[in-house]
């Protein structure tokens, strides 16, 4: 994988990121995946807007995401969990209902990165991303490894306004344009 440059002449602009874990069994103390994302975003210099753990419930997920979408302080939402193939895995379906625009390449790139690390098991991921009301919505699998891979190989660059040639972060002021 080719690493593109961070333009050190530009100022880092921290983003306000909310982290949502979908799990029927995890608590804040046992949510390693959510903690990986929190640690990574804080280490990078971003702000943690909020963090929640909710059960794999369609209405609860939709309600929480809508709350953050309507909060002008939240610029990015990263969901972990609920992206697999079981009956309880509903994150992609709910997010697709909320997207104004889908970022198709996110899931493709995530699975490509995963394939290089875990082989064909990457097929089981339904990672997805989109944008609604000027807020980015991302969903990655619930394993700590998947969260690390997503941050290290996608979010670290795309949520940094200094990453070249382009990034998601620098578009935030223009996402609500009509």
PDB file of N, CA and C in Angstrom, residues 43-125:
ATOM      1  N   UNK A  43      -5.285  10.161  20.382  1.00  0.00           N
ATOM      2  CA  UNK A  43      -3.846  10.212  20.103  1.00  0.00           C
ATOM      3  C   UNK A  43      -3.566  11.035  18.851  1.00  0.00           C
ATOM      4  N   UNK A  44      -4.460  10.945  17.867  1.00  0.00           N
ATOM      5  CA  UNK A  44      -4.294  11.716  16.629  1.00  0.00           C
ATOM      6  C   UNK A  44      -4.550  13.202  16.838  1.00  0.00           C
ATOM      7  N   UNK A  45      -5.198  13.569  17.955  1.00  0.00           N
ATOM      8  CA  UNK A  45      -5.471  14.975  18.231  1.00  0.00           C
ATOM      9  C   UNK A  45      -6.908  15.397  18.008  1.00  0.00           C
ATOM     10  N   UNK A  46      -7.795  14.430  17.712  1.00  0.00           N
ATOM     11  CA  UNK A  46      -9.207  14.745  17.514  1.00  0.00           C
ATOM     12  C   UNK A  46      -9.922  14.821  18.866  1.00  0.00           C
ATOM     13  N   UNK A  47     -11.170  15.260  18.839  1.00  0.00           N
ATOM     14  CA  UNK A  47     -11.995  15.373  20.039  1.00  0.00           C
ATOM     15  C   UNK A  47     -13.035  14.259  20.061  1.00  0.00           C
ATOM     16  N   UNK A  48     -13.225  13.641  21.217  1.00  0.00           N
ATOM     17  CA  UNK A  48     -14.292  12.660  21.382  1.00  0.00           C
ATOM     18  C   UNK A  48     -15.559  13.423  21.760  1.00  0.00           C
ATOM     19  N   UNK A  49     -16.504  13.485  20.828  1.00  0.00           N
ATOM     20  CA  UNK A  49     -17.765  14.198  21.071  1.00  0.00           C
ATOM     21  C   UNK A  49     -18.658  13.447  22.037  1.00  0.00           C
ATOM     22  N   UNK A  50     -18.708  12.132  21.844  1.00  0.00           N
ATOM     23  CA  UNK A  50     -19.575  11.306  22.672  1.00  0.00           C
ATOM     24  C   UNK A  50     -19.199   9.850  22.405  1.00  0.00           C
ATOM     25  N   UNK A  51     -19.590   8.994  23.335  1.00  0.00           N
ATOM     26  CA  UNK A  51     -19.375   7.565  23.177  1.00  0.00           C
ATOM     27  C   UNK A  51     -20.547   6.841  23.805  1.00  0.00           C
ATOM     28  N   UNK A  52     -21.092   5.897  23.067  1.00  0.00           N
ATOM     29  CA  UNK A  52     -22.226   5.122  23.563  1.00  0.00           C
ATOM     30  C   UNK A  52     -22.039   3.658  23.186  1.00  0.00           C
ATOM     31  N   UNK A  53     -22.669   2.802  23.981  1.00  0.00           N
ATOM     32  CA  UNK A  53     -22.818   1.391  23.653  1.00  0.00           C
ATOM     33  C   UNK A  53     -24.309   1.112  23.666  1.00  0.00           C
ATOM     34  N   UNK A  54     -24.797   0.552  22.575  1.00  0.00           N
ATOM     35  CA  UNK A  54     -26.216   0.207  22.521  1.00  0.00           C
ATOM     36  C   UNK A  54     -26.361  -1.231  22.039  1.00  0.00           C
ATOM     37  N   UNK A  55     -27.490  -1.814  22.364  1.00  0.00           N
ATOM     38  CA  UNK A  55     -27.788  -3.174  21.914  1.00  0.00           C
ATOM     39  C   UNK A  55     -28.054  -3.151  20.405  1.00  0.00           C
ATOM     40  N   UNK A  56     -27.947  -4.323  19.796  1.00  0.00           N
ATOM     41  CA  UNK A  56     -28.212  -4.448  18.361  1.00  0.00           C
ATOM     42  C   UNK A  56     -29.714  -4.332  18.109  1.00  0.00           C
ATOM     43  N   UNK A  57     -30.201  -3.115  18.168  1.00  0.00           N
ATOM     44  CA  UNK A  57     -31.626  -2.846  17.995  1.00  0.00           C
ATOM     45  C   UNK A  57     -31.790  -1.736  16.967  1.00  0.00           C
ATOM     46  N   UNK A  58     -32.575  -2.015  15.942  1.00  0.00           N
ATOM     47  CA  UNK A  58     -32.744  -1.081  14.820  1.00  0.00           C
ATOM     48  C   UNK A  58     -33.218   0.304  15.284  1.00  0.00           C
ATOM     49  N   UNK A  59     -34.235   0.360  16.125  1.00  0.00           N
ATOM     50  CA  UNK A  59     -34.782   1.654  16.558  1.00  0.00           C
ATOM     51  C   UNK A  59     -33.788   2.428  17.422  1.00  0.00           C
ATOM     52  N   UNK A  60     -33.106   1.722  18.332  1.00  0.00           N
ATOM     53  CA  UNK A  60     -32.127   2.392  19.186  1.00  0.00           C
ATOM     54  C   UNK A  60     -30.960   2.932  18.368  1.00  0.00           C
ATOM     55  N   UNK A  61     -30.503   2.142  17.405  1.00  0.00           N
ATOM     56  CA  UNK A  61     -29.396   2.577  16.551  1.00  0.00           C
ATOM     57  C   UNK A  61     -29.799   3.802  15.738  1.00  0.00           C
ATOM     58  N   UNK A  62     -30.949   3.732  15.112  1.00  0.00           N
ATOM     59  CA  UNK A  62     -31.411   4.849  14.284  1.00  0.00           C
ATOM     60  C   UNK A  62     -31.597   6.105  15.130  1.00  0.00           C
ATOM     61  N   UNK A  63     -32.168   5.954  16.302  1.00  0.00           N
ATOM     62  CA  UNK A  63     -32.400   7.088  17.189  1.00  0.00           C
ATOM     63  C   UNK A  63     -31.075   7.746  17.602  1.00  0.00           C
ATOM     64  N   UNK A  64     -30.090   6.944  18.002  1.00  0.00           N
ATOM     65  CA  UNK A  64     -28.810   7.508  18.431  1.00  0.00           C
ATOM     66  C   UNK A  64     -28.091   8.195  17.280  1.00  0.00           C
ATOM     67  N   UNK A  65     -28.082   7.568  16.120  1.00  0.00           N
ATOM     68  CA  UNK A  65     -27.411   8.169  14.955  1.00  0.00           C
ATOM     69  C   UNK A  65     -28.094   9.486  14.590  1.00  0.00           C
ATOM     70  N   UNK A  66     -29.410   9.507  14.560  1.00  0.00           N
ATOM     71  CA  UNK A  66     -30.136  10.744  14.238  1.00  0.00           C
ATOM     72  C   UNK A  66     -29.815  11.848  15.238  1.00  0.00           C
ATOM     73  N   UNK A  67     -29.715  11.494  16.511  1.00  0.00           N
ATOM     74  CA  UNK A  67     -29.376  12.485  17.540  1.00  0.00           C
ATOM     75  C   UNK A  67     -28.031  13.128  17.217  1.00  0.00           C
ATOM     76  N   UNK A  68     -27.036  12.316  16.889  1.00  0.00           N
ATOM     77  CA  UNK A  68     -25.718  12.858  16.573  1.00  0.00           C
ATOM     78  C   UNK A  68     -25.705  13.598  15.236  1.00  0.00           C
ATOM     79  N   UNK A  69     -26.456  13.110  14.256  1.00  0.00           N
ATOM     80  CA  UNK A  69     -26.523  13.790  12.952  1.00  0.00           C
ATOM     81  C   UNK A  69     -27.066  15.201  13.126  1.00  0.00           C
ATOM     82  N   UNK A  70     -28.005  15.371  14.043  1.00  0.00           N
ATOM     83  CA  UNK A  70     -28.621  16.674  14.272  1.00  0.00           C
ATOM     84  C   UNK A  70     -27.851  17.555  15.246  1.00  0.00           C
ATOM     85  N   UNK A  71     -26.747  17.052  15.769  1.00  0.00           N
ATOM     86  CA  UNK A  71     -25.883  17.813  16.674  1.00  0.00           C
ATOM     87  C   UNK A  71     -24.754  18.423  15.842  1.00  0.00           C
ATOM     88  N   UNK A  72     -24.771  19.731  15.680  1.00  0.00           N
ATOM     89  CA  UNK A  72     -23.759  20.396  14.846  1.00  0.00           C
ATOM     90  C   UNK A  72     -22.330  20.216  15.361  1.00  0.00           C
ATOM     91  N   UNK A  73     -22.190  19.801  16.606  1.00  0.00           N
ATOM     92  CA  UNK A  73     -20.846  19.594  17.164  1.00  0.00           C
ATOM     93  C   UNK A  73     -20.243  18.262  16.714  1.00  0.00           C
ATOM     94  N   UNK A  74     -21.070  17.310  16.265  1.00  0.00           N
ATOM     95  CA  UNK A  74     -20.577  16.004  15.823  1.00  0.00           C
ATOM     96  C   UNK A  74     -20.354  16.059  14.310  1.00  0.00           C
ATOM     97  N   UNK A  75     -19.103  15.845  13.901  1.00  0.00           N
ATOM     98  CA  UNK A  75     -18.748  15.876  12.484  1.00  0.00           C
ATOM     99  C   UNK A  75     -18.589  14.483  11.888  1.00  0.00           C
ATOM    100  N   UNK A  76     -18.224  13.530  12.729  1.00  0.00           N
ATOM    101  CA  UNK A  76     -17.949  12.165  12.287  1.00  0.00           C
ATOM    102  C   UNK A  76     -18.530  11.198  13.309  1.00  0.00           C
ATOM    103  N   UNK A  77     -19.187  10.144  12.813  1.00  0.00           N
ATOM    104  CA  UNK A  77     -19.687   9.066  13.666  1.00  0.00           C
ATOM    105  C   UNK A  77     -19.031   7.781  13.185  1.00  0.00           C
ATOM    106  N   UNK A  78     -18.392   7.074  14.117  1.00  0.00           N
ATOM    107  CA  UNK A  78     -17.810   5.778  13.784  1.00  0.00           C
ATOM    108  C   UNK A  78     -18.530   4.725  14.611  1.00  0.00           C
ATOM    109  N   UNK A  79     -19.200   3.814  13.928  1.00  0.00           N
ATOM    110  CA  UNK A  79     -19.879   2.692  14.574  1.00  0.00           C
ATOM    111  C   UNK A  79     -18.988   1.466  14.466  1.00  0.00           C
ATOM    112  N   UNK A  80     -18.931   0.690  15.524  1.00  0.00           N
ATOM    113  CA  UNK A  80     -18.226  -0.578  15.492  1.00  0.00           C
ATOM    114  C   UNK A  80     -19.185  -1.675  15.937  1.00  0.00           C
ATOM    115  N   UNK A  81     -19.233  -2.728  15.142  1.00  0.00           N
ATOM    116  CA  UNK A  81     -20.120  -3.841  15.443  1.00  0.00           C
ATOM    117  C   UNK A  81     -21.364  -3.837  14.586  1.00  0.00           C
ATOM    118  N   UNK A  82     -21.972  -5.003  14.479  1.00  0.00           N
ATOM    119  CA  UNK A  82     -23.223  -5.134  13.739  1.00  0.00           C
ATOM    120  C   UNK A  82     -23.064  -5.139  12.233  1.00  0.00           C
ATOM    121  N   UNK A  83     -21.841  -5.397  11.737  1.00  0.00           N
ATOM    122  CA  UNK A  83     -21.611  -5.370  10.282  1.00  0.00           C
ATOM    123  C   UNK A  83     -21.461  -6.762   9.678  1.00  0.00           C
ATOM    124  N   UNK A  84     -21.687  -7.798  10.474  1.00  0.00           N
ATOM    125  CA  UNK A  84     -21.525  -9.156   9.980  1.00  0.00           C
ATOM    126  C   UNK A  84     -22.759  -9.662   9.251  1.00  0.00           C
ATOM    127  N   UNK A  85     -22.924 -10.971   9.262  1.00  0.00           N
ATOM    128  CA  UNK A  85     -23.978 -11.601   8.464  1.00  0.00           C
ATOM    129  C   UNK A  85     -25.096 -12.225   9.289  1.00  0.00           C
ATOM    130  N   UNK A  86     -25.001 -12.155  10.614  1.00  0.00           N
ATOM    131  CA  UNK A  86     -26.029 -12.799  11.426  1.00  0.00           C
ATOM    132  C   UNK A  86     -27.308 -11.966  11.456  1.00  0.00           C
ATOM    133  N   UNK A  87     -28.341 -12.556  11.972  1.00  0.00           N
ATOM    134  CA  UNK A  87     -29.627 -11.872  12.043  1.00  0.00           C
ATOM    135  C   UNK A  87     -29.605 -10.616  12.891  1.00  0.00           C
ATOM    136  N   UNK A  88     -28.721 -10.551  13.880  1.00  0.00           N
ATOM    137  CA  UNK A  88     -28.638  -9.381  14.765  1.00  0.00           C
ATOM    138  C   UNK A  88     -27.794  -8.260  14.156  1.00  0.00           C
ATOM    139  N   UNK A  89     -27.065  -8.528  13.073  1.00  0.00           N
ATOM    140  CA  UNK A  89     -26.182  -7.532  12.458  1.00  0.00           C
ATOM    141  C   UNK A  89     -26.983  -6.614  11.537  1.00  0.00           C
ATOM    142  N   UNK A  90     -27.289  -5.407  12.039  1.00  0.00           N
ATOM    143  CA  UNK A  90     -28.211  -4.507  11.335  1.00  0.00           C
ATOM    144  C   UNK A  90     -27.604  -3.129  11.029  1.00  0.00           C
ATOM    145  N   UNK A  91     -26.353  -2.923  11.387  1.00  0.00           N
ATOM    146  CA  UNK A  91     -25.770  -1.593  11.229  1.00  0.00           C
ATOM    147  C   UNK A  91     -25.808  -1.093   9.785  1.00  0.00           C
ATOM    148  N   UNK A  92     -25.358  -1.862   8.790  1.00  0.00           N
ATOM    149  CA  UNK A  92     -25.388  -1.339   7.420  1.00  0.00           C
ATOM    150  C   UNK A  92     -26.791  -0.992   6.937  1.00  0.00           C
ATOM    151  N   UNK A  93     -27.764  -1.833   7.276  1.00  0.00           N
ATOM    152  CA  UNK A  93     -29.136  -1.564   6.831  1.00  0.00           C
ATOM    153  C   UNK A  93     -29.648  -0.235   7.387  1.00  0.00           C
ATOM    154  N   UNK A  94     -29.404  -0.003   8.668  1.00  0.00           N
ATOM    155  CA  UNK A  94     -29.877   1.239   9.296  1.00  0.00           C
ATOM    156  C   UNK A  94     -29.137   2.442   8.713  1.00  0.00           C
ATOM    157  N   UNK A  95     -27.828   2.346   8.567  1.00  0.00           N
ATOM    158  CA  UNK A  95     -27.083   3.483   8.016  1.00  0.00           C
ATOM    159  C   UNK A  95     -27.506   3.785   6.585  1.00  0.00           C
ATOM    160  N   UNK A  96     -27.748   2.749   5.786  1.00  0.00           N
ATOM    161  CA  UNK A  96     -28.184   2.988   4.409  1.00  0.00           C
ATOM    162  C   UNK A  96     -29.511   3.742   4.363  1.00  0.00           C
ATOM    163  N   UNK A  97     -30.370   3.519   5.331  1.00  0.00           N
ATOM    164  CA  UNK A  97     -31.631   4.264   5.399  1.00  0.00           C
ATOM    165  C   UNK A  97     -31.386   5.746   5.679  1.00  0.00           C
ATOM    166  N   UNK A  98     -30.265   6.065   6.323  1.00  0.00           N
ATOM    167  CA  UNK A  98     -29.988   7.436   6.737  1.00  0.00           C
ATOM    168  C   UNK A  98     -29.093   8.214   5.774  1.00  0.00           C
ATOM    169  N   UNK A  99     -28.342   7.521   4.941  1.00  0.00           N
ATOM    170  CA  UNK A  99     -27.410   8.217   4.042  1.00  0.00           C
ATOM    171  C   UNK A  99     -28.125   9.152   3.075  1.00  0.00           C
ATOM    172  N   UNK A 100     -27.557  10.345   2.926  1.00  0.00           N
ATOM    173  CA  UNK A 100     -27.909  11.201   1.795  1.00  0.00           C
ATOM    174  C   UNK A 100     -27.033  10.796   0.612  1.00  0.00           C
ATOM    175  N   UNK A 101     -25.765  10.501   0.907  1.00  0.00           N
ATOM    176  CA  UNK A 101     -24.814  10.035  -0.096  1.00  0.00           C
ATOM    177  C   UNK A 101     -23.994   8.908   0.508  1.00  0.00           C
ATOM    178  N   UNK A 102     -23.870   7.828  -0.247  1.00  0.00           N
ATOM    179  CA  UNK A 102     -23.040   6.718   0.203  1.00  0.00           C
ATOM    180  C   UNK A 102     -21.623   6.901  -0.320  1.00  0.00           C
ATOM    181  N   UNK A 103     -20.658   6.482   0.471  1.00  0.00           N
ATOM    182  CA  UNK A 103     -19.255   6.483   0.061  1.00  0.00           C
ATOM    183  C   UNK A 103     -18.904   5.030  -0.245  1.00  0.00           C
ATOM    184  N   UNK A 104     -19.232   4.584  -1.458  1.00  0.00           N
ATOM    185  CA  UNK A 104     -19.093   3.184  -1.823  1.00  0.00           C
ATOM    186  C   UNK A 104     -17.668   2.661  -1.636  1.00  0.00           C
ATOM    187  N   UNK A 105     -16.689   3.476  -1.958  1.00  0.00           N
ATOM    188  CA  UNK A 105     -15.308   3.033  -1.901  1.00  0.00           C
ATOM    189  C   UNK A 105     -14.821   2.677  -0.511  1.00  0.00           C
ATOM    190  N   UNK A 106     -15.459   3.192   0.541  1.00  0.00           N
ATOM    191  CA  UNK A 106     -14.999   2.903   1.893  1.00  0.00           C
ATOM    192  C   UNK A 106     -15.038   1.406   2.186  1.00  0.00           C
ATOM    193  N   UNK A 107     -16.170   0.782   1.960  1.00  0.00           N
ATOM    194  CA  UNK A 107     -16.287  -0.650   2.218  1.00  0.00           C
ATOM    195  C   UNK A 107     -15.341  -1.459   1.349  1.00  0.00           C
ATOM    196  N   UNK A 108     -15.196  -1.033   0.101  1.00  0.00           N
ATOM    197  CA  UNK A 108     -14.299  -1.745  -0.809  1.00  0.00           C
ATOM    198  C   UNK A 108     -12.853  -1.663  -0.322  1.00  0.00           C
ATOM    199  N   UNK A 109     -12.417  -0.465   0.039  1.00  0.00           N
ATOM    200  CA  UNK A 109     -11.039  -0.292   0.515  1.00  0.00           C
ATOM    201  C   UNK A 109     -10.844  -1.025   1.844  1.00  0.00           C
ATOM    202  N   UNK A 110     -11.829  -0.948   2.736  1.00  0.00           N
ATOM    203  CA  UNK A 110     -11.699  -1.646   4.007  1.00  0.00           C
ATOM    204  C   UNK A 110     -11.524  -3.146   3.781  1.00  0.00           C
ATOM    205  N   UNK A 111     -12.346  -3.733   2.908  1.00  0.00           N
ATOM    206  CA  UNK A 111     -12.231  -5.164   2.645  1.00  0.00           C
ATOM    207  C   UNK A 111     -10.905  -5.503   1.956  1.00  0.00           C
ATOM    208  N   UNK A 112     -10.416  -4.632   1.107  1.00  0.00           N
ATOM    209  CA  UNK A 112      -9.113  -4.840   0.465  1.00  0.00           C
ATOM    210  C   UNK A 112      -8.006  -4.881   1.521  1.00  0.00           C
ATOM    211  N   UNK A 113      -8.030  -3.910   2.428  1.00  0.00           N
ATOM    212  CA  UNK A 113      -7.039  -3.874   3.519  1.00  0.00           C
ATOM    213  C   UNK A 113      -7.163  -5.133   4.374  1.00  0.00           C
ATOM    214  N   UNK A 114      -8.393  -5.487   4.731  1.00  0.00           N
ATOM    215  CA  UNK A 114      -8.632  -6.675   5.551  1.00  0.00           C
ATOM    216  C   UNK A 114      -8.164  -7.937   4.848  1.00  0.00           C
ATOM    217  N   UNK A 115      -8.406  -8.025   3.559  1.00  0.00           N
ATOM    218  CA  UNK A 115      -7.984  -9.202   2.791  1.00  0.00           C
ATOM    219  C   UNK A 115      -6.477  -9.406   2.899  1.00  0.00           C
ATOM    220  N   UNK A 116      -5.739  -8.321   2.862  1.00  0.00           N
ATOM    221  CA  UNK A 116      -4.281  -8.418   2.961  1.00  0.00           C
ATOM    222  C   UNK A 116      -3.841  -8.896   4.353  1.00  0.00           C
ATOM    223  N   UNK A 117      -4.714  -8.732   5.347  1.00  0.00           N
ATOM    224  CA  UNK A 117      -4.378  -9.087   6.728  1.00  0.00           C
ATOM    225  C   UNK A 117      -5.002 -10.423   7.144  1.00  0.00           C
ATOM    226  N   UNK A 118      -6.290 -10.630   6.814  1.00  0.00           N
ATOM    227  CA  UNK A 118      -6.991 -11.835   7.286  1.00  0.00           C
ATOM    228  C   UNK A 118      -7.485 -12.731   6.155  1.00  0.00           C
ATOM    229  N   UNK A 119      -7.098 -12.449   4.929  1.00  0.00           N
ATOM    230  CA  UNK A 119      -7.484 -13.301   3.806  1.00  0.00           C
ATOM    231  C   UNK A 119      -8.962 -13.212   3.487  1.00  0.00           C
ATOM    232  N   UNK A 120      -9.495 -14.328   3.003  1.00  0.00           N
ATOM    233  CA  UNK A 120     -10.877 -14.323   2.518  1.00  0.00           C
ATOM    234  C   UNK A 120     -11.916 -14.112   3.621  1.00  0.00           C
ATOM    235  N   UNK A 121     -11.529 -14.156   4.874  1.00  0.00           N
ATOM    236  CA  UNK A 121     -12.470 -13.827   5.953  1.00  0.00           C
ATOM    237  C   UNK A 121     -12.988 -12.401   5.810  1.00  0.00           C
ATOM    238  N   UNK A 122     -12.253 -11.563   5.075  1.00  0.00           N
ATOM    239  CA  UNK A 122     -12.685 -10.180   4.843  1.00  0.00           C
ATOM    240  C   UNK A 122     -14.035 -10.108   4.136  1.00  0.00           C
ATOM    241  N   UNK A 123     -14.409 -11.165   3.437  1.00  0.00           N
ATOM    242  CA  UNK A 123     -15.700 -11.194   2.747  1.00  0.00           C
ATOM    243  C   UNK A 123     -16.877 -11.046   3.703  1.00  0.00           C
ATOM    244  N   UNK A 124     -16.675 -11.408   4.966  1.00  0.00           N
ATOM    245  CA  UNK A 124     -17.770 -11.361   5.932  1.00  0.00           C
ATOM    246  C   UNK A 124     -18.048  -9.953   6.452  1.00  0.00           C
ATOM    247  N   UNK A 125     -17.200  -8.994   6.097  1.00  0.00           N
ATOM    248  CA  UNK A 125     -17.396  -7.617   6.561  1.00  0.00           C
ATOM    249  C   UNK A 125     -18.332  -6.861   5.630  1.00  0.00           C
TER     250      UNK A 125
END
